[in-house]
Amino acid sequence: MNRKTLIASSVAAALAVPAMAQAGELNFDFYGSARVQVESVRPDNREHLDSYTGVRDAYSNIGFNADYPLMEGLTLIGQLELPLDLANKAVQDPWDQEQDVRVAQIGVQGEMGTFLYGQMWLPYYNAIAAPVDMFSTYYSGFATFTTFREKDSVSYYSPDLNGFSLAFAWSDGNGFNDNDDDRIQLTGSYSFGNTTIAVGMDDFRGDQNVTLAGLSLAHTMGNLYLGAKLERFYSDINDSAVYGNDGDMAMNVYAGYTLGKNTFKLMVAEVENYGESIVHVGVDHQFNPSLRFFAEYYFEQETAAITEKRGGRADGYGVGSGQDIRGGQVFAAGMRFDF
């Protein structure tokens, strides 16, 4: 078989795959996102960590969505998404470097809502934290007490009921400090016009009875987007140096304004025992539908997100670590290519 015949056969085989999938009504949507930044990091306390300039991944990923109609009004759905830490040349999350899967879920979707099982984005994050998680660098999303995704979880999202919607999640063995207790989340939201208000509960359980309550607001006025959230811990912990301390609060206010291909962003936050005073400023330039350039400045009063070069959560900096670098500031610029 000559080279042209081999190429023709390969192309024909590749074209046959979606044709077969369509015949069986099974649909796949493959996607990916390459996100890399150059950063200059300056910790406030350089006794434990010097200033540095380096390259860091900003949550690159690759994956697919799939769906298959089971009957009228009921569809089987699934998703698999892997993290790609391009700076470290590894299949891992750049923050939680022990995590090699972002999303692996399967479920059903119909008129009664959506049921999912697996590792997934959790309802509390989607309703409470996501409205202010709008930045493009690695440092986006740290100004919250909750986690983004958990494995061994079951979730339910209700259909929209005249603007109202509910969500519930049960997560096996992902309770306080990753103990064996189950984790439970419940959220409710109401949308009217260009405004959405949401409330949520994230019950970590455990011996200290740790529960996180949250409230969020999202509002759009033309090219201006405003987001805000408030979180508070309720627990039996009475130690200001311990995560989950009773009464600790996280408060965020975000504003984003789009002008042509540019979006200007500002967030100020106060997150007790995890960053304290935080300022995050940035600009995105949408060069084309697939390519975005971004530049950001990030400041935290105490250590929450800053680590060693290309490091992650396992590096052990922060409150109670014994080597607190007391926060600092970051200048970062990079690009994001979606495919």
Short mmCIF file of C-alpha atoms in Angstrom, two decimals:
data_model
loop_
_atom_site.label_atom_id
_atom_site.label_comp_id
_atom_site.label_asym_id
_atom_site.label_seq_id
_atom_site.Cartn_x
_atom_site.Cartn_y
_atom_site.Cartn_z
CA MET A 1 0.00 0.00 0.00
CA ASN A 2 1.53 3.34 -1.04
CA ARG A 3 1.57 6.43 1.11
CA LYS A 4 -1.36 8.17 -0.63
CA THR A 5 -3.55 5.07 -0.27
CA LEU A 6 -2.60 4.78 3.42
CA ILE A 7 -3.50 8.44 4.04
CA ALA A 8 -6.81 8.03 2.19
CA SER A 9 -7.66 4.92 4.22
CA SER A 10 -6.81 6.69 7.48
CA VAL A 11 -8.97 9.69 6.61
CA ALA A 12 -11.85 7.42 5.61
CA ALA A 13 -11.58 5.54 8.91
CA ALA A 14 -11.52 8.80 10.85
CA LEU A 15 -14.61 10.06 9.03
CA ALA A 16 -16.40 6.78 9.70
CA VAL A 17 -16.14 7.23 13.49
CA PRO A 18 -18.46 10.26 13.75
CA ALA A 19 -20.74 8.70 11.14
CA MET A 20 -21.12 5.59 13.29
CA ALA A 21 -21.62 7.70 16.40
CA GLN A 22 -24.32 9.70 14.64
CA ALA A 23 -26.05 6.54 13.48
CA GLY A 24 -26.21 5.35 17.08
CA GLU A 25 -27.14 8.86 18.26
CA LEU A 26 -24.05 8.93 20.48
CA ASN A 27 -22.45 12.38 20.37
CA PHE A 28 -18.93 13.35 21.46
CA ASP A 29 -17.63 16.89 21.89
CA PHE A 30 -13.86 16.98 22.35
CA TYR A 31 -12.22 20.12 23.73
CA GLY A 32 -9.05 21.45 25.29
CA SER A 33 -7.48 24.60 26.69
CA ALA A 34 -3.77 25.50 26.84
CA ARG A 35 -3.12 28.20 29.46
CA VAL A 36 0.39 29.38 30.34
CA GLN A 37 1.67 32.44 32.19
CA VAL A 38 4.98 34.11 32.98
CA GLU A 39 5.00 35.44 36.53
CA SER A 40 7.12 37.54 38.83
CA VAL A 41 6.51 36.61 42.47
CA ARG A 42 7.67 38.61 45.47
CA PRO A 43 6.76 37.16 48.93
CA ASP A 44 6.67 39.62 51.83
CA ASN A 45 8.85 37.36 53.98
CA ARG A 46 11.80 36.15 51.89
CA GLU A 47 13.43 34.27 54.77
CA HIS A 48 11.68 31.08 53.63
CA LEU A 49 10.99 31.82 49.95
CA ASP A 50 12.96 34.16 47.68
CA SER A 51 11.45 36.25 44.92
CA TYR A 52 11.46 34.54 41.54
CA THR A 53 10.40 34.82 37.92
CA GLY A 54 9.18 31.74 36.10
CA VAL A 55 6.56 30.00 33.98
CA ARG A 56 3.43 28.49 35.51
CA ASP A 57 0.45 26.64 34.12
CA ALA A 58 -2.94 28.35 34.54
CA TYR A 59 -5.20 25.25 34.59
CA SER A 60 -4.76 23.78 31.11
CA ASN A 61 -7.03 20.82 30.40
CA ILE A 62 -8.27 18.40 27.76
CA GLY A 63 -11.44 16.33 27.70
CA PHE A 64 -14.75 15.49 26.12
CA ASN A 65 -18.49 15.63 26.73
CA ALA A 66 -20.79 12.85 25.53
CA ASP A 67 -24.53 12.37 25.37
CA TYR A 68 -26.89 9.60 24.28
CA PRO A 69 -30.71 9.91 24.17
CA LEU A 70 -32.27 7.06 26.18
CA MET A 71 -35.87 8.04 25.43
CA GLU A 72 -37.86 11.16 24.76
CA GLY A 73 -37.01 13.71 27.43
CA LEU A 74 -34.19 11.67 29.02
CA THR A 75 -30.51 11.78 27.98
CA LEU A 76 -27.49 9.89 29.27
CA ILE A 77 -24.57 12.32 29.70
CA GLY A 78 -20.91 11.98 30.64
CA GLN A 79 -17.72 14.00 30.84
CA LEU A 80 -14.01 13.25 31.27
CA GLU A 81 -11.51 16.07 31.74
CA LEU A 82 -7.81 15.77 32.55
CA PRO A 83 -5.55 18.53 33.88
CA LEU A 84 -2.42 19.39 31.90
CA ASP A 85 0.33 21.11 33.90
CA LEU A 86 2.30 22.37 30.90
CA ALA A 87 4.95 24.14 32.99
CA ASN A 88 5.82 20.90 34.83
CA LYS A 89 5.18 18.69 31.77
CA ALA A 90 2.79 16.49 33.74
CA VAL A 91 -0.82 15.32 33.80
CA GLN A 92 -1.73 16.99 37.10
CA ASP A 93 -3.50 20.00 38.53
CA PRO A 94 -0.97 22.83 38.96
CA TRP A 95 -2.29 23.57 42.49
CA ASP A 96 -3.22 20.10 43.78
CA GLN A 97 -0.41 18.22 42.06
CA GLU A 98 -1.62 14.86 43.36
CA GLN A 99 -4.79 15.23 41.29
CA ASP A 100 -4.60 13.76 37.76
CA VAL A 101 -8.33 13.98 36.90
CA ARG A 102 -10.41 17.16 36.94
CA VAL A 103 -13.82 15.77 36.01
CA ALA A 104 -15.05 12.19 35.52
CA GLN A 105 -18.81 12.05 35.74
CA ILE A 106 -21.81 10.25 34.29
CA GLY A 107 -25.51 10.89 34.76
CA VAL A 108 -28.90 11.54 33.24
CA GLN A 109 -30.58 14.77 32.23
CA GLY A 110 -34.29 15.32 31.65
CA GLU A 111 -37.35 17.33 32.46
CA MET A 112 -36.99 16.48 36.16
CA GLY A 113 -33.45 17.85 36.32
CA THR A 114 -29.90 16.47 36.17
CA PHE A 115 -28.41 13.62 38.24
CA LEU A 116 -24.63 13.09 38.20
CA TYR A 117 -22.16 10.67 39.79
CA GLY A 118 -18.36 10.81 39.88
CA GLN A 119 -15.81 13.59 40.28
CA MET A 120 -17.39 16.92 39.47
CA TRP A 121 -17.69 20.63 40.09
CA LEU A 122 -19.82 20.91 43.20
CA PRO A 123 -23.06 22.92 43.56
CA TYR A 124 -21.79 25.20 46.33
CA TYR A 125 -18.86 26.40 44.22
CA ASN A 126 -21.09 26.85 41.16
CA ALA A 127 -23.65 28.93 43.05
CA ILE A 128 -21.56 30.85 45.60
CA ALA A 129 -17.90 31.08 44.52
CA ALA A 130 -18.13 31.06 40.72
CA PRO A 131 -19.74 34.55 40.45
CA VAL A 132 -16.45 36.12 41.61
CA ASP A 133 -14.04 33.55 40.10
CA MET A 134 -13.46 35.46 36.86
CA PHE A 135 -9.69 35.81 36.42
CA SER A 136 -7.44 34.06 33.92
CA THR A 137 -4.21 33.34 35.81
CA TYR A 138 -3.30 30.56 38.22
CA TYR A 139 -4.30 32.88 41.09
CA SER A 140 -7.99 32.90 40.25
CA GLY A 141 -10.43 31.29 42.68
CA PHE A 142 -8.39 31.21 45.90
CA ALA A 143 -10.51 33.75 47.80
CA THR A 144 -13.08 31.20 49.00
CA PHE A 145 -13.31 28.60 51.76
CA THR A 146 -14.89 25.84 49.66
CA THR A 147 -13.38 23.28 47.31
CA PHE A 148 -14.05 23.26 43.57
CA ARG A 149 -14.38 19.56 42.75
CA GLU A 150 -14.62 16.30 44.70
CA LYS A 151 -14.59 12.61 43.74
CA ASP A 152 -17.14 9.97 44.79
CA SER A 153 -19.95 12.52 44.66
CA VAL A 154 -23.62 12.45 43.71
CA SER A 155 -25.35 15.67 42.70
CA TYR A 156 -28.79 16.80 41.58
CA TYR A 157 -29.69 20.05 39.79
CA SER A 158 -33.37 20.95 39.46
CA PRO A 159 -34.87 22.46 36.33
CA ASP A 160 -35.59 26.18 36.27
CA LEU A 161 -38.90 26.88 37.98
CA ASN A 162 -39.86 30.45 37.08
CA GLY A 163 -36.37 31.63 37.98
CA PHE A 164 -35.90 29.36 41.00
CA SER A 165 -33.51 26.40 41.00
CA LEU A 166 -32.13 24.02 43.63
CA ALA A 167 -29.06 21.79 43.80
CA PHE A 168 -27.87 19.09 46.18
CA ALA A 169 -24.67 17.06 46.53
CA TRP A 170 -23.52 14.17 48.68
CA SER A 171 -19.79 13.44 48.67
CA ASP A 172 -18.43 10.20 50.16
CA GLY A 173 -15.50 10.59 52.56
CA ASN A 174 -14.70 14.19 51.57
CA GLY A 175 -15.58 15.85 54.85
CA PHE A 176 -13.53 18.13 57.09
CA ASN A 177 -9.79 17.64 56.50
CA ASP A 178 -10.64 14.78 54.08
CA ASN A 179 -11.79 12.50 56.90
CA ASP A 180 -14.19 9.61 56.41
CA ASP A 181 -17.31 11.70 57.03
CA ASP A 182 -19.57 12.41 54.09
CA ARG A 183 -19.93 15.96 52.81
CA ILE A 184 -23.30 17.49 52.02
CA GLN A 185 -24.11 20.60 49.99
CA LEU A 186 -27.39 22.37 49.31
CA THR A 187 -27.94 25.51 47.23
CA GLY A 188 -30.84 27.58 45.96
CA SER A 189 -30.86 30.44 43.48
CA TYR A 190 -33.32 32.89 41.99
CA SER A 191 -32.78 34.73 38.70
CA PHE A 192 -34.78 37.76 37.60
CA GLY A 193 -33.83 39.96 34.70
CA ASN A 194 -30.05 40.28 34.68
CA THR A 195 -29.66 39.43 38.37
CA THR A 196 -29.08 36.12 40.17
CA ILE A 197 -29.13 35.69 43.96
CA ALA A 198 -27.97 32.41 45.51
CA VAL A 199 -27.68 30.92 48.98
CA GLY A 200 -25.79 27.76 49.89
CA MET A 201 -24.63 25.40 52.63
CA ASP A 202 -21.48 23.28 52.54
CA ASP A 203 -21.57 20.85 55.49
CA PHE A 204 -18.07 19.40 56.05
CA ARG A 205 -19.32 17.52 59.14
CA GLY A 206 -16.55 15.83 61.19
CA ASP A 207 -15.99 15.92 64.95
CA GLN A 208 -15.86 19.73 64.89
CA ASN A 209 -19.26 20.07 63.16
CA VAL A 210 -17.89 22.38 60.46
CA THR A 211 -20.48 24.00 58.21
CA LEU A 212 -19.97 26.78 55.66
CA ALA A 213 -22.85 29.09 54.71
CA GLY A 214 -22.74 31.38 51.69
CA LEU A 215 -24.61 34.09 49.83
CA SER A 216 -23.81 35.43 46.34
CA LEU A 217 -25.05 38.06 43.91
CA ALA A 218 -24.42 38.41 40.17
CA HIS A 219 -25.73 41.32 38.08
CA THR A 220 -25.12 42.45 34.50
CA MET A 221 -25.69 45.98 33.20
CA GLY A 222 -24.73 46.11 29.54
CA ASN A 223 -20.95 45.70 29.39
CA LEU A 224 -20.60 45.86 33.18
CA TYR A 225 -20.71 42.73 35.32
CA LEU A 226 -20.85 42.86 39.13
CA GLY A 227 -20.41 39.92 41.48
CA ALA A 228 -20.26 39.56 45.26
CA LYS A 229 -20.20 36.79 47.82
CA LEU A 230 -20.22 36.34 51.58
CA GLU A 231 -19.22 33.13 53.40
CA ARG A 232 -19.16 32.26 57.12
CA PHE A 233 -17.96 29.22 59.04
CA TYR A 234 -20.08 27.70 61.83
CA SER A 235 -18.16 25.12 63.85
CA ASP A 236 -16.93 23.93 67.25
CA ILE A 237 -13.40 25.22 66.45
CA ASN A 238 -12.29 28.22 68.49
CA ASP A 239 -8.77 28.81 67.19
CA SER A 240 -8.17 31.70 64.76
CA ALA A 241 -5.13 29.87 63.33
CA VAL A 242 -7.15 26.81 62.26
CA TYR A 243 -9.10 26.46 59.03
CA GLY A 244 -12.82 26.25 59.80
CA ASN A 245 -12.64 28.48 62.86
CA ASP A 246 -16.12 29.46 64.03
CA GLY A 247 -17.06 32.90 62.75
CA ASP A 248 -14.36 33.21 60.06
CA MET A 249 -15.70 35.03 57.02
CA ALA A 250 -14.83 35.53 53.36
CA MET A 251 -16.15 38.64 51.61
CA ASN A 252 -15.58 39.40 47.91
CA VAL A 253 -16.63 42.18 45.55
CA TYR A 254 -15.87 41.86 41.83
CA ALA A 255 -16.39 44.16 38.84
CA GLY A 256 -15.66 43.47 35.18
CA TYR A 257 -16.14 45.82 32.23
CA THR A 258 -15.89 44.76 28.58
CA LEU A 259 -14.80 47.34 26.01
CA GLY A 260 -14.43 45.89 22.55
CA LYS A 261 -12.09 42.91 22.78
CA ASN A 262 -10.80 43.93 26.23
CA THR A 263 -12.26 43.05 29.63
CA PHE A 264 -11.01 44.95 32.68
CA LYS A 265 -11.33 43.18 36.04
CA LEU A 266 -11.07 44.13 39.71
CA MET A 267 -11.73 42.15 42.87
CA VAL A 268 -11.16 43.05 46.50
CA ALA A 269 -11.67 40.45 49.21
CA GLU A 270 -11.20 39.83 52.91
CA VAL A 271 -10.73 36.12 53.64
CA GLU A 272 -10.02 35.47 57.31
CA ASN A 273 -7.28 32.91 57.96
CA TYR A 274 -6.70 32.36 54.23
CA GLY A 275 -5.14 35.35 52.51
CA GLU A 276 -6.75 38.05 54.69
CA SER A 277 -6.86 41.25 52.55
CA ILE A 278 -6.68 40.38 48.83
CA VAL A 279 -6.56 42.62 45.74
CA HIS A 280 -6.75 41.16 42.24
CA VAL A 281 -6.62 43.32 39.07
CA GLY A 282 -6.44 42.18 35.47
CA VAL A 283 -7.20 42.69 31.80
CA ASP A 284 -8.07 40.13 29.12
CA HIS A 285 -7.71 40.72 25.39
CA GLN A 286 -9.77 38.36 23.22
CA PHE A 287 -7.59 38.27 20.11
CA ASN A 288 -9.94 35.86 18.33
CA PRO A 289 -12.58 33.33 19.44
CA SER A 290 -9.86 30.79 20.38
CA LEU A 291 -6.97 32.94 21.62
CA ARG A 292 -6.91 35.21 24.66
CA PHE A 293 -4.05 37.22 26.16
CA PHE A 294 -4.14 38.32 29.81
CA ALA A 295 -2.18 40.32 32.38
CA GLU A 296 -2.88 40.45 36.12
CA TYR A 297 -1.66 41.78 39.46
CA TYR A 298 -2.40 39.74 42.59
CA PHE A 299 -1.78 40.74 46.23
CA GLU A 300 -2.48 38.74 49.38
CA GLN A 301 -1.77 39.96 52.92
CA GLU A 302 -1.19 36.45 54.29
CA THR A 303 -0.18 33.32 52.41
CA ALA A 304 -2.94 31.55 50.49
CA ALA A 305 -1.94 31.07 46.84
CA ILE A 306 1.74 31.99 46.62
CA THR A 307 4.12 29.01 46.49
CA GLU A 308 7.61 28.20 45.25
CA LYS A 309 8.26 28.23 41.48
CA ARG A 310 5.81 25.85 39.72
CA GLY A 311 4.82 24.53 43.17
CA GLY A 312 1.41 23.74 44.64
CA ARG A 313 -0.51 23.11 47.85
CA ALA A 314 1.86 20.37 49.06
CA ASP A 315 4.69 22.89 49.53
CA GLY A 316 3.30 23.72 52.97
CA TYR A 317 3.46 27.50 53.11
CA GLY A 318 0.78 29.48 54.88
CA VAL A 319 -0.82 29.97 58.27
CA GLY A 320 0.23 27.30 60.75
CA SER A 321 2.92 25.81 58.47
CA GLY A 322 5.88 27.06 60.50
CA GLN A 323 7.34 28.78 57.44
CA ASP A 324 4.80 31.51 56.72
CA ILE A 325 5.89 33.77 53.87
CA ARG A 326 3.22 36.30 54.95
CA GLY A 327 1.65 36.80 51.56
CA GLY A 328 3.12 38.97 48.85
CA GLN A 329 2.43 40.13 45.32
CA VAL A 330 2.48 38.69 41.82
CA PHE A 331 2.68 40.18 38.33
CA ALA A 332 1.63 37.70 35.65
CA ALA A 333 0.99 37.73 31.90
CA GLY A 334 0.09 34.90 29.59
CA MET A 335 -2.13 33.37 26.97
CA ARG A 336 -5.05 30.95 26.72
CA PHE A 337 -5.80 28.94 23.58
CA ASP A 338 -9.07 26.99 23.48
CA PHE A 339 -9.63 24.21 20.99
#
